[in-house]
Every structure is written in C-alpha cells, then in structure tokens.
mmCIF file of C-alpha atoms and ligand atoms in Angstrom:
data_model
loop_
_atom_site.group_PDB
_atom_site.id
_atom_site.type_symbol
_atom_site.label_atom_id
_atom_site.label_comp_id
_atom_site.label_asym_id
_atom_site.label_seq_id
_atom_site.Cartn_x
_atom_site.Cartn_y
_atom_site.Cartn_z
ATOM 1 C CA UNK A 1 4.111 82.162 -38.116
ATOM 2 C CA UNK A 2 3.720 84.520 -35.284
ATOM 3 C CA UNK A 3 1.115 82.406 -33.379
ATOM 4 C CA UNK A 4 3.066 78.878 -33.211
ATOM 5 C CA UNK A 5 4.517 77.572 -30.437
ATOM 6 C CA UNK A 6 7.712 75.260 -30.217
ATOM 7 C CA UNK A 7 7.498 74.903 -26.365
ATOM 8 C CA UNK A 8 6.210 71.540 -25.349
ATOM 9 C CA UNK A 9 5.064 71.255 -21.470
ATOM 10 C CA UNK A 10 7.096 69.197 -19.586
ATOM 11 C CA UNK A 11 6.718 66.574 -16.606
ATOM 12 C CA UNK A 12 8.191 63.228 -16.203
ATOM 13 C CA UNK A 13 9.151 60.646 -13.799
ATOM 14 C CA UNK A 14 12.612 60.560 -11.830
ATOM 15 C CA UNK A 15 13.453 56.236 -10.635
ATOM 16 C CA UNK A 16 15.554 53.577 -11.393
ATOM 17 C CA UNK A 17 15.370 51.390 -12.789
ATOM 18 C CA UNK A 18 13.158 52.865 -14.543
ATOM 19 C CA UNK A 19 13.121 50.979 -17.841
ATOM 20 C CA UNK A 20 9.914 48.664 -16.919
ATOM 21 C CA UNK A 21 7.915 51.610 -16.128
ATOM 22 C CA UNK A 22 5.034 52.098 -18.417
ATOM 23 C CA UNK A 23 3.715 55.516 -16.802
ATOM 24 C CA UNK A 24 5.240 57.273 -19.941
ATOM 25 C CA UNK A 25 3.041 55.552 -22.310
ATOM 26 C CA UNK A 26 -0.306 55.630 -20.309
ATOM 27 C CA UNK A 27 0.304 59.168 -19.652
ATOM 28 C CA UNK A 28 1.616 60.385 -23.427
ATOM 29 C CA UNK A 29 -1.377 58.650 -24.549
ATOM 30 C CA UNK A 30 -3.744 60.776 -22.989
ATOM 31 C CA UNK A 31 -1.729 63.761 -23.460
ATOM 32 C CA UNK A 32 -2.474 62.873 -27.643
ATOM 33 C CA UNK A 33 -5.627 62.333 -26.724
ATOM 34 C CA UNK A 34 -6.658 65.673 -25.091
ATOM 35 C CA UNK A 35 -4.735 67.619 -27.891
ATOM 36 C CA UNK A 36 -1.694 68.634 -25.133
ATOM 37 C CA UNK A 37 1.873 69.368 -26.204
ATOM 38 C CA UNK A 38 2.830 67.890 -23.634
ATOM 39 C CA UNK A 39 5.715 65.141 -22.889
ATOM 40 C CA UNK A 40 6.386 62.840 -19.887
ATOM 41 C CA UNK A 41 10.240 61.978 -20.000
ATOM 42 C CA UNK A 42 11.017 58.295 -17.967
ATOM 43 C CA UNK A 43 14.311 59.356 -16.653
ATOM 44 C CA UNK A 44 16.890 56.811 -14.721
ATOM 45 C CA UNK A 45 17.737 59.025 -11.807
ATOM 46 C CA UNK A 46 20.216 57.211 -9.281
ATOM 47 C CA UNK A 47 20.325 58.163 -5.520
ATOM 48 C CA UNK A 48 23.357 60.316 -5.573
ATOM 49 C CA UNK A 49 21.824 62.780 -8.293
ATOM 50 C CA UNK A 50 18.102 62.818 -7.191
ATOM 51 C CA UNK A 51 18.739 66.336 -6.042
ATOM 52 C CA UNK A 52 20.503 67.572 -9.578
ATOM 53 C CA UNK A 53 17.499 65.787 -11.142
ATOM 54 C CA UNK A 54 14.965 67.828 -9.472
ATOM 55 C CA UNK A 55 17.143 71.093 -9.486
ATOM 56 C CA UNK A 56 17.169 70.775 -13.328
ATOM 57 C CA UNK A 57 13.419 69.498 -13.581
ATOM 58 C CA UNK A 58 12.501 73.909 -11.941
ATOM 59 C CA UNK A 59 15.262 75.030 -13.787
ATOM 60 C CA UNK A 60 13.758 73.535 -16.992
ATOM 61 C CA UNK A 61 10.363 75.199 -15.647
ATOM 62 C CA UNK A 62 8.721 71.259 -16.154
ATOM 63 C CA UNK A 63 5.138 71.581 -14.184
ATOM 64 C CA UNK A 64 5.639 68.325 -12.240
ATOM 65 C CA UNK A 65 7.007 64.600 -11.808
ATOM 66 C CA UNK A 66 6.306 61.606 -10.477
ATOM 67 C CA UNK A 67 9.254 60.058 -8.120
ATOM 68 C CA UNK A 68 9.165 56.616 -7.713
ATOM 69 C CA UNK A 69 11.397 53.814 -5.982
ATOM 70 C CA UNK A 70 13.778 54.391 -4.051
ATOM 71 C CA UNK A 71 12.941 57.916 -4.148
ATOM 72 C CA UNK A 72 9.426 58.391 -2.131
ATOM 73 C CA UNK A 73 11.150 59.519 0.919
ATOM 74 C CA UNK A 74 14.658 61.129 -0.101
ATOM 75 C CA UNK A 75 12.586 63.659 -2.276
ATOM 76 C CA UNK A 76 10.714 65.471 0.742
ATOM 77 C CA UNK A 77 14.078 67.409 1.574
ATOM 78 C CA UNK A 78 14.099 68.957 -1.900
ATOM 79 C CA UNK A 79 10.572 70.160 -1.529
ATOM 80 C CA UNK A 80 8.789 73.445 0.058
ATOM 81 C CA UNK A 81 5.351 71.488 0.560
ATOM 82 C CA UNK A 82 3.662 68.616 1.718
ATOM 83 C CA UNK A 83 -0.187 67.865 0.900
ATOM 84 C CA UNK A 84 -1.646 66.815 4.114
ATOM 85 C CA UNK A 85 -1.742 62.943 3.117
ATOM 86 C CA UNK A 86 2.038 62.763 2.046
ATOM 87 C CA UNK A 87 3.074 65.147 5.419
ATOM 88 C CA UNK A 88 1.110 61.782 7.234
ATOM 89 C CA UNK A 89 2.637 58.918 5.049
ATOM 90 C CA UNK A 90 6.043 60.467 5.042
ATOM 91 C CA UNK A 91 6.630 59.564 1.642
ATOM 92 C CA UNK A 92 5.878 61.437 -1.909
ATOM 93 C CA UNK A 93 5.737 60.160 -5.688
ATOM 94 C CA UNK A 94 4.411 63.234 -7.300
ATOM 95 C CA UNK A 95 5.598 66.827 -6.706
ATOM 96 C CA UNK A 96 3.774 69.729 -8.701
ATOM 97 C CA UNK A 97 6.293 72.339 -9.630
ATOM 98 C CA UNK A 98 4.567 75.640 -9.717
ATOM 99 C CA UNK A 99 6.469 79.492 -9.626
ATOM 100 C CA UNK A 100 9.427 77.741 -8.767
ATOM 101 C CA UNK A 101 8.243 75.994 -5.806
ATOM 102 C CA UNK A 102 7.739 72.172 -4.759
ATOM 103 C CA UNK A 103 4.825 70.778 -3.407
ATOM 104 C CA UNK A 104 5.155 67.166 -2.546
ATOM 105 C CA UNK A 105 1.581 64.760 -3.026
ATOM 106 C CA UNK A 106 1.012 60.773 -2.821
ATOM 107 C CA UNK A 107 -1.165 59.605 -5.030
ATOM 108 C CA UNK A 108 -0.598 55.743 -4.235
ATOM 109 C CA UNK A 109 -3.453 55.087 -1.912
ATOM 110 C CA UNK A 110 -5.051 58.168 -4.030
ATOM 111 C CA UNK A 111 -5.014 56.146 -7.157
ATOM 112 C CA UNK A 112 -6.879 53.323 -5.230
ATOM 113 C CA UNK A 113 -9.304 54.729 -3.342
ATOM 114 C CA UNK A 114 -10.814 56.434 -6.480
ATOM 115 C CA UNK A 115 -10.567 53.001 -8.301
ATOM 116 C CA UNK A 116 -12.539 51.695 -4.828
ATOM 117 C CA UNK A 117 -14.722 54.959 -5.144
ATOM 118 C CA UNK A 118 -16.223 53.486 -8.207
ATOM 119 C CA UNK A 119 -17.486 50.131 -6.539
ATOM 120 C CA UNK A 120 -18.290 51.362 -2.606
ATOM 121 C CA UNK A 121 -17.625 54.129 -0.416
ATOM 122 C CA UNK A 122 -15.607 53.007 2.166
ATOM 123 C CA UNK A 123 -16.826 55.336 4.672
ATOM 124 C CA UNK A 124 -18.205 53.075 7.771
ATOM 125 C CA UNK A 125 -16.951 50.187 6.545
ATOM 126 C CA UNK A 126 -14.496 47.887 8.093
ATOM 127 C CA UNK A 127 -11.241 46.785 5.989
ATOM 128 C CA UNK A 128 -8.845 43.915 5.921
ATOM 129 C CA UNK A 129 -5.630 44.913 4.551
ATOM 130 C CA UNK A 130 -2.960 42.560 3.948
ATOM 131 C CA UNK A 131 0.479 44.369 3.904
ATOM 132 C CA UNK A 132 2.604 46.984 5.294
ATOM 133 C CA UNK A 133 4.485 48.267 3.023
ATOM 134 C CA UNK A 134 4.857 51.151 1.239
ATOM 135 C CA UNK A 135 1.440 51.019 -0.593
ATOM 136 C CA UNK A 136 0.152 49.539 2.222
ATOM 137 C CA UNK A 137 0.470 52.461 4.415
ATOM 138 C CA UNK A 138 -0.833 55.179 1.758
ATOM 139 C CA UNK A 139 -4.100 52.848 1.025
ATOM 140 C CA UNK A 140 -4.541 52.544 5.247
ATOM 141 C CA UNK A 141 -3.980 56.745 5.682
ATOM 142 C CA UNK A 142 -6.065 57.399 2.885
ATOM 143 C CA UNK A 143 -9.243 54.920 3.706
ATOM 144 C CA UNK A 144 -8.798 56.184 7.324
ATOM 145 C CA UNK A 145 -9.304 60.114 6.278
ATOM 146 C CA UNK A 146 -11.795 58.909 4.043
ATOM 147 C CA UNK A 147 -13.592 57.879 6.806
ATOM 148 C CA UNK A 148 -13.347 53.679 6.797
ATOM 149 C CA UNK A 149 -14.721 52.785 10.353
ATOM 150 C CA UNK A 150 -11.944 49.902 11.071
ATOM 151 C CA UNK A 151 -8.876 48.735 9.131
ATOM 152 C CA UNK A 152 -7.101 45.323 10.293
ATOM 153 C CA UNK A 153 -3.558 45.222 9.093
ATOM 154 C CA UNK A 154 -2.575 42.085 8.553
ATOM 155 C CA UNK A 155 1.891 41.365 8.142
ATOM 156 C CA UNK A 156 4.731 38.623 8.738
ATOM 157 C CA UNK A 157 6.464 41.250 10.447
ATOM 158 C CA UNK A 158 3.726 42.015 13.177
ATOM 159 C CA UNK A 159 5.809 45.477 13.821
ATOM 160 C CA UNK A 160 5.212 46.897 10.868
ATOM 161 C CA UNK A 161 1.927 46.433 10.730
ATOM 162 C CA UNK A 162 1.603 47.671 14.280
ATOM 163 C CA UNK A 163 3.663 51.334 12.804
ATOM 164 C CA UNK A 164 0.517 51.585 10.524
ATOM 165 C CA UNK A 165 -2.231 51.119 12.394
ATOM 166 C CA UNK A 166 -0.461 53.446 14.549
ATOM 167 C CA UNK A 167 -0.567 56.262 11.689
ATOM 168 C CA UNK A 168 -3.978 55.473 11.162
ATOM 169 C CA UNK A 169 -5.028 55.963 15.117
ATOM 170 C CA UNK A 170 -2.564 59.104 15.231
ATOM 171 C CA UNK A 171 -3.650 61.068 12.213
ATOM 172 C CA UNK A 172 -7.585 59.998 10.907
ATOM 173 C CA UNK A 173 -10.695 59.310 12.967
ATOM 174 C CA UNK A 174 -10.366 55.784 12.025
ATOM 175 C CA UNK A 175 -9.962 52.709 14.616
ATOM 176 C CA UNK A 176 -6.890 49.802 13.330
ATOM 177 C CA UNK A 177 -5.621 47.268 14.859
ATOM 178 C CA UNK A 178 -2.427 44.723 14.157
ATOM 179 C CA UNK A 179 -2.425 40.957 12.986
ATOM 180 C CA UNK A 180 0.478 38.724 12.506
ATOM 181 C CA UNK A 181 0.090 36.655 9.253
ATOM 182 C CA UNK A 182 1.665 33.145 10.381
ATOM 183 C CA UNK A 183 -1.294 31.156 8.605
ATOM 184 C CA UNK A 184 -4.085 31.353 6.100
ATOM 185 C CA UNK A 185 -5.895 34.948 7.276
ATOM 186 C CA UNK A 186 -9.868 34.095 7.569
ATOM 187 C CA UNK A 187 -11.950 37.316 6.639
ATOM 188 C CA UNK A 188 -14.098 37.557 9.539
ATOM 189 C CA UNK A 189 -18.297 37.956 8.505
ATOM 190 C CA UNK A 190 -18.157 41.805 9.266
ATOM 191 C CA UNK A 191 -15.602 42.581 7.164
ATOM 192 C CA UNK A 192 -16.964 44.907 3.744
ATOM 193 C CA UNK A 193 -13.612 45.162 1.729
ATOM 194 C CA UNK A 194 -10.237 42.629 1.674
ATOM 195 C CA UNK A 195 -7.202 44.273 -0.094
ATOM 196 C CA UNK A 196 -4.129 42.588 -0.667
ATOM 197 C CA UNK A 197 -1.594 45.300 -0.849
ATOM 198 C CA UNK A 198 1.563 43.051 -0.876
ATOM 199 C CA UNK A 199 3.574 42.705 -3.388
ATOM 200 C CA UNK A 200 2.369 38.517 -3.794
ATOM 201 C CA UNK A 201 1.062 38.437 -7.299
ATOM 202 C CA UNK A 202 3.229 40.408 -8.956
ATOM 203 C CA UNK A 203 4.513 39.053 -12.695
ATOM 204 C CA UNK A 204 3.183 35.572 -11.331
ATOM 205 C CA UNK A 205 -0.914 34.530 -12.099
ATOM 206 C CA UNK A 206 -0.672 31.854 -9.973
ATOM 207 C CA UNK A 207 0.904 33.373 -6.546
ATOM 208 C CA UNK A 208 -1.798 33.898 -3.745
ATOM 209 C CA UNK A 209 -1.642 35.594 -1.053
ATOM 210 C CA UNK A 210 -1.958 32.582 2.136
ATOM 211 C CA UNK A 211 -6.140 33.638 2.780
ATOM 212 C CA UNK A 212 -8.570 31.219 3.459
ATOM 213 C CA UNK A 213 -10.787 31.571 0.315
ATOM 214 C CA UNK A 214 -13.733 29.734 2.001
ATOM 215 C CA UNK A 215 -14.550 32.686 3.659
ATOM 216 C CA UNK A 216 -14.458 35.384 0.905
ATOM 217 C CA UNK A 217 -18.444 35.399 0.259
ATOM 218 C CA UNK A 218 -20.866 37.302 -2.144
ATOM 219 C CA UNK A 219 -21.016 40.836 -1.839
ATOM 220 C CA UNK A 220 -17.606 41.101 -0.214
ATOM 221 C CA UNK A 221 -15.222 43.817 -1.878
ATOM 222 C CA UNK A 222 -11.554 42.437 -3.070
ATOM 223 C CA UNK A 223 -8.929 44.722 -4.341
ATOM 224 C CA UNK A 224 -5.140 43.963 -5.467
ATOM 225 C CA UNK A 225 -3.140 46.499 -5.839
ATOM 226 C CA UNK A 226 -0.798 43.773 -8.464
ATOM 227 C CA UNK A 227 -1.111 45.984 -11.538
ATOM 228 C CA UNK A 228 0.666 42.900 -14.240
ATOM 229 C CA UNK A 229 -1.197 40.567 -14.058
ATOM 230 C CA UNK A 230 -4.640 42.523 -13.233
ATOM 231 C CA UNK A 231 -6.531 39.207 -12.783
ATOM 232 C CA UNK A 232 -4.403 37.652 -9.627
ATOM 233 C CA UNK A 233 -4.831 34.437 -8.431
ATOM 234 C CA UNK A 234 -6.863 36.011 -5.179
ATOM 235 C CA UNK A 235 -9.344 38.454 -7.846
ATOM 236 C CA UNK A 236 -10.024 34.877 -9.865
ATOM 237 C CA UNK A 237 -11.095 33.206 -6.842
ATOM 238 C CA UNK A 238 -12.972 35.868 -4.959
ATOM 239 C CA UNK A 239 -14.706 36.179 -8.536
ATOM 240 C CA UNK A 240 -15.946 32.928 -8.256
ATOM 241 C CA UNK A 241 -17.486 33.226 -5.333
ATOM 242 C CA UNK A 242 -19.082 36.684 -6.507
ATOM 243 C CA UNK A 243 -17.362 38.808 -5.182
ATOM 244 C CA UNK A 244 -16.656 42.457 -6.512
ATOM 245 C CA UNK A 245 -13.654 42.514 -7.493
ATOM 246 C CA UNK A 246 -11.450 45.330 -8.133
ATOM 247 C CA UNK A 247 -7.672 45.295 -9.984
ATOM 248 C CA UNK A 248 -4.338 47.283 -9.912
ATOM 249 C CA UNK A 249 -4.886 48.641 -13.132
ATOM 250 C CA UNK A 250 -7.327 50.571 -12.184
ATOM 251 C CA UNK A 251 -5.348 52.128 -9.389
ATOM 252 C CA UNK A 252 -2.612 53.020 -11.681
ATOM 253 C CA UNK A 253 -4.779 54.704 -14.484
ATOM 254 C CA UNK A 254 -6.480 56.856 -11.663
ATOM 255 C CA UNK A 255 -2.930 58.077 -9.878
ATOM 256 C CA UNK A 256 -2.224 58.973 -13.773
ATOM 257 C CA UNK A 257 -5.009 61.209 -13.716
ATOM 258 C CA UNK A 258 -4.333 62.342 -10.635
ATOM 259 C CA UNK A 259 -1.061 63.878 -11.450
ATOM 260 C CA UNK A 260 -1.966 65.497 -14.660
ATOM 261 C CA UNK A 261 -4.727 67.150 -12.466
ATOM 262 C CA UNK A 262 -2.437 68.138 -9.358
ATOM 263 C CA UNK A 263 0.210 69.620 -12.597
ATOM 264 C CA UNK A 264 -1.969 70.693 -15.388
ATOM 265 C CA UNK A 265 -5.573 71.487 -13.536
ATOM 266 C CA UNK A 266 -7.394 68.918 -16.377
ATOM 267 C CA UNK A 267 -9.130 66.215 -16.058
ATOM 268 C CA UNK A 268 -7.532 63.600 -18.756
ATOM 269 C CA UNK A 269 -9.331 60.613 -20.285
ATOM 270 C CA UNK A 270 -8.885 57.975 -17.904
ATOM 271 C CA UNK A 271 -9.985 55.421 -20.321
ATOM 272 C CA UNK A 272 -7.191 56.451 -23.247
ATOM 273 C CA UNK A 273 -4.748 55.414 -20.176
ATOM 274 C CA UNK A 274 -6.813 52.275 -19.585
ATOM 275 C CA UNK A 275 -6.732 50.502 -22.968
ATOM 276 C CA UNK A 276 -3.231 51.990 -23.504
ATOM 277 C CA UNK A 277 -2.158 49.755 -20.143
ATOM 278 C CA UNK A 278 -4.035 46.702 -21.268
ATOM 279 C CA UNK A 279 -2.376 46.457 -24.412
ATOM 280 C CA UNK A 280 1.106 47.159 -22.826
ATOM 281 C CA UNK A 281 0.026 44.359 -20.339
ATOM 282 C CA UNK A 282 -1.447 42.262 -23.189
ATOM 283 C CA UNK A 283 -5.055 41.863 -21.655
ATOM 284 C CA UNK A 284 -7.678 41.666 -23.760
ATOM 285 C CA UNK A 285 -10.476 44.316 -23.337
HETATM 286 P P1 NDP B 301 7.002 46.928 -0.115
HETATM 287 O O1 NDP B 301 8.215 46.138 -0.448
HETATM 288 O O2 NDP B 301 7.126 48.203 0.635
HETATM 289 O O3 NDP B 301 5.989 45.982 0.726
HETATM 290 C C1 NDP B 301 5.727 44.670 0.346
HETATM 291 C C2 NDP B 301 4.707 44.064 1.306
HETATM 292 O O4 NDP B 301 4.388 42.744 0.831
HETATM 293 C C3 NDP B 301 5.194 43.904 2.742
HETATM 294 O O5 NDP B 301 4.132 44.087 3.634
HETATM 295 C C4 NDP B 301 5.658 42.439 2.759
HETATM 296 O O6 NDP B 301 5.598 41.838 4.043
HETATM 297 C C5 NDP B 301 4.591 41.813 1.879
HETATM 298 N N1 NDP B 301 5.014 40.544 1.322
HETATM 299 C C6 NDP B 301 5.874 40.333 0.281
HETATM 300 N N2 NDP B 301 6.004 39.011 0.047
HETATM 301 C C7 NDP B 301 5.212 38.373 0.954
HETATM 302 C C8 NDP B 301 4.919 37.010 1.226
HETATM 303 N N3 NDP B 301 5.456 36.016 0.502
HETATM 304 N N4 NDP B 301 4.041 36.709 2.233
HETATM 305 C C9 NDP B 301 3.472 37.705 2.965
HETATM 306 N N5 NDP B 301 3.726 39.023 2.758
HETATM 307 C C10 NDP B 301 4.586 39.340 1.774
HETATM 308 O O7 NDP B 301 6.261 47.147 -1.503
HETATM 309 P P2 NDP B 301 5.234 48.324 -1.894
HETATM 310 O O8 NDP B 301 4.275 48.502 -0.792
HETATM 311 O O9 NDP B 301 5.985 49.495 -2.398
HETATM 312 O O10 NDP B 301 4.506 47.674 -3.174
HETATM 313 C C11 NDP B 301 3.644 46.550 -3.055
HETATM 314 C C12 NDP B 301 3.077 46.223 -4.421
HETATM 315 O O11 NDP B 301 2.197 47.264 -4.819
HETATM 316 C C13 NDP B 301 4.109 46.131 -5.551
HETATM 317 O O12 NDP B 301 4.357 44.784 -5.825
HETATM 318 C C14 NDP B 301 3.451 46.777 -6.756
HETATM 319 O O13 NDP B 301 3.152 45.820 -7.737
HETATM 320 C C15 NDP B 301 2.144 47.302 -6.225
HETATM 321 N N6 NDP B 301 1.943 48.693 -6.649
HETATM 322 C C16 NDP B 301 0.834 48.955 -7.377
HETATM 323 C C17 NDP B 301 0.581 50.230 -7.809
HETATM 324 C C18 NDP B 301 -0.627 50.472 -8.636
HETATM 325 O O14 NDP B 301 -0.858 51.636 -8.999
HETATM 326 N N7 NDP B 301 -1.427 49.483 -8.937
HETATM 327 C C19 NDP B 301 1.476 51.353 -7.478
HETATM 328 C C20 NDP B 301 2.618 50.966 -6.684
HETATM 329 C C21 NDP B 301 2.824 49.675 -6.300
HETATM 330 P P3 NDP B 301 6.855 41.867 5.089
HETATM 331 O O15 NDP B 301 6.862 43.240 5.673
HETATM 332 O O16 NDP B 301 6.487 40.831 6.102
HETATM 333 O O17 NDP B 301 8.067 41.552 4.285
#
C-alpha cells in the first residue's frame, strides 16, 4: 500500500479551438508506451483567461504545456524565460514549468528541422521557403542558426517576407533575401531544399502551392509543413520527379518529442506518436 502512487504528472495544451487538435492522442500514446503516468489535458482556453489558465497550470504543479493559436505571442508576458530561439521568433508554443518558474521554447521550426535532420543537414545549403507566416518564420530562424548558407523567402505580401529575412540577417550568420510571389516561383539550379510553409494544402490533396514543377529536379529536398494530408499535391509531384521528399507529419511527431524532452528530460518513442497520427489521419503505413 505504502509504495503506490495516485499522482499522475501533468502537462497539456492551452488553444481554442482546440477540439481538432490531435496532440493529446500522439502524446498519451507515447506516454502508455514508455510506462509514464502521465496525462496531456487538450484544454479550450479563450484569450481573456489565458493568464488564469497558466496561473492554475503552476498552481497545479503540471511540468509543462504546449500553447497554441492565438496564444504564441500573448503567453511570453506570463513567462520568466525565453530559450534563445523563441526570445528571436517572438513567439512560444511550449513553456516548461519547473520550481514554479516559466520558461518559454518554440518547437515549430524545432519539430522540422529534426524531421529535415533525418534527410540532409542544412548547414551550407541554400533554401527556398515559401511563406511568412508564423511557421514560416520559426523554420527561417531555426535553419539560419543551424547554419543554412541562404534562405529566399518567397510571400504575396512582399513585407512580410522582407520582416523575416530581416530576423534571419539580424539574429543568425545566415544571408536571406525577399521575393514577391505574383506567379509560379521557379526553384533556381542552386537551390538544395524547397519548403512550402504556407498554409496551401491544408485538409485539401489537391491544392498546390503556384511553383513551377518543371524545375523541381532529382536530388532536390521538398518539405511541407501540411500535416493532414501528409502527401500534398507539391510532395506527389516533387516525388515524381525524385525528389526527397519530406511531410508535416513528421514535423509534428518530432515537436511532440521535443516537449516531453524540454518537460520530462526523456526521450519518448517517436514512432508510437507516428503510427498513432497516421491512423488519426487515416494513412496507411
Ligand atoms: P499563418 O496564417 O501565419 O501563415 C500562412 C502563410 O501562408 C502566409 O505566408 C500566407 O501568405 C500563406 N498563404 C496562405 N494562403 C496562400 C495562398 N493561397 N497563396 C500564397 N500564400 C498563401 O499560418 P502558420 O504559419 O501559423 O501555419 C501555416 C501552416 O503550417 C498551417 O496551415 C499548418 O497546417 C502548418 N503547421 C504545421 C505544423 C506541423 O507540425 N506540421 C505545426 C504548425 C502549423 P500571406 O502572408 O500573403 O497571406
């Protein structure tokens, strides 16, 4: 009797809406898997109580959560720390709650470089990124201080992409430059890795980002960051002309693993969150 233990660890995730989020099953799955009591509670947190919500996530003594939309940028006044990547994107989705104190992490472009890690190293190389969004800019800061040698950012809204390759110049050894989209976006010969890091693909197979595919060739490296449905339009045609190619899902299983490591110090079974994803999604194996 004297030995058990009722106490379950607690994180969770603090968004709305929040009810097409399948974080909680990826990362309960692994939790299983590894033997953890652990939970991960999907909570619908409006605006006007994000700051109750994280007040009762230390006074609960939970070890972490994940913050997503529309929180990524309100939550930094409710923390004590910024990692150095999340200080430079100026946004955070997972805070690590430890003696009482908040210390504020992004693991979007995270999550995708160590997916990327596992095809190329993207030191040296010189990147194409289409976007400049949110996910955008964590993917650009995050190849830039991993040492990519040149990022074009490529946007309708030329500004935006200019703020970005600003962030990039400003804060990582990396050169970047701006492109407005206003056409079909050839990938120039000297380009290693495309990335479409808009939100074009996302619930539809069909949607395609406007690229000219004639000019994705063998050996080139495309990555989407469209999670649902992994295989995009632009991954089934940069397969075909053999391409690597390299999917969303994979991004999201590895900022899973990433937070259980920034809360818990372990190293969870990425491929538990993996299948448990593709069935969610409904992709076969
Ligand atoms: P934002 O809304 O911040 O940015 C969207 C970007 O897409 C902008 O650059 C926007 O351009 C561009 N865009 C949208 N529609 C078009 C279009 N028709 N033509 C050209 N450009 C377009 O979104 P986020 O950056 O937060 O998220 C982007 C996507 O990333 C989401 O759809 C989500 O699926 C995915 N994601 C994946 C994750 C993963 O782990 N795999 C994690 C988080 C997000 P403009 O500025 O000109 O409007």
């Amino acid at each position: 009797m004297g030995d058990r233990n009722f106490r379950s660890i607690l994180t969770g995730s603090f968004s709305t809406p929040c009810a097409d989020n399948p974080t909680v099953a990826m990362i309960e799955a692994a939790y299983r898997h590894a033997g953890l009591d652990a939970r991960y509670i999907n909570c619908d947190v409006k605006p006007e109580h994000l700051a109750q919500a994280v007040a009762g996530a230390v006074a609960m003594e939970w070890i972490g959560f994940n913050c997503s939309l529309p929180h990524k940028v309100a939550v930094i006044e409710h923390l004590d720390e910024l990692a150095d990547s999340a200080r430079i994107i100026g946004a955070v989705n997972c805070v690590a709650i430890r003696d009482g104190r908040l210390v504020g992490n992004n693991t979007d472009g995270k999550g995708f470089l160590a997916s990327l890690k596992g095809v190329t190293d993207p030191a040296g190389k010189k990147v194409l990124l289409l976007g400049a969004g949110g996910v955008a800019r964590a993917i650009a800061v995050e190849l830039g201080l991993a040492g990519a040698a040149h990022l074009t950012i490529v946007n309708r809204e030329v500004a935006k992409a200019e703020n970005v390759a600003a962030l990039v110049r400003d804060n990582t050894p990396c050169a970047a430059t701006a492109m407005a989209w206003d056409g079909p976006v050839s990938v120039p010969g000297d380009v290693d890795i495309l990335i479409n890091a808009t939100s074009i693909g996302l619930g539809d197979a069909e949607a395609l980002p406007p690229v000219e595919l004639e000019t994705l060739r063998k050996g080139l490296v495309v990555a989407d960051v469209i999670p649902n449905p992994p295989m995009t339009h632009l991954l089934r045609a940069a397969k075909a002309r053999d391409c690597t190619v390299l999917d969303g899902l994979g991004m999201l299983v590895n900022q899973g693993v990433i937070g259980v490591e920034l809360w818990l110090g372990r190293t969870l079974d990425s491929g538990v969150m993996q299948r448990t994803l593709q069935e969610i999604f409904e992709v076969s194996a």
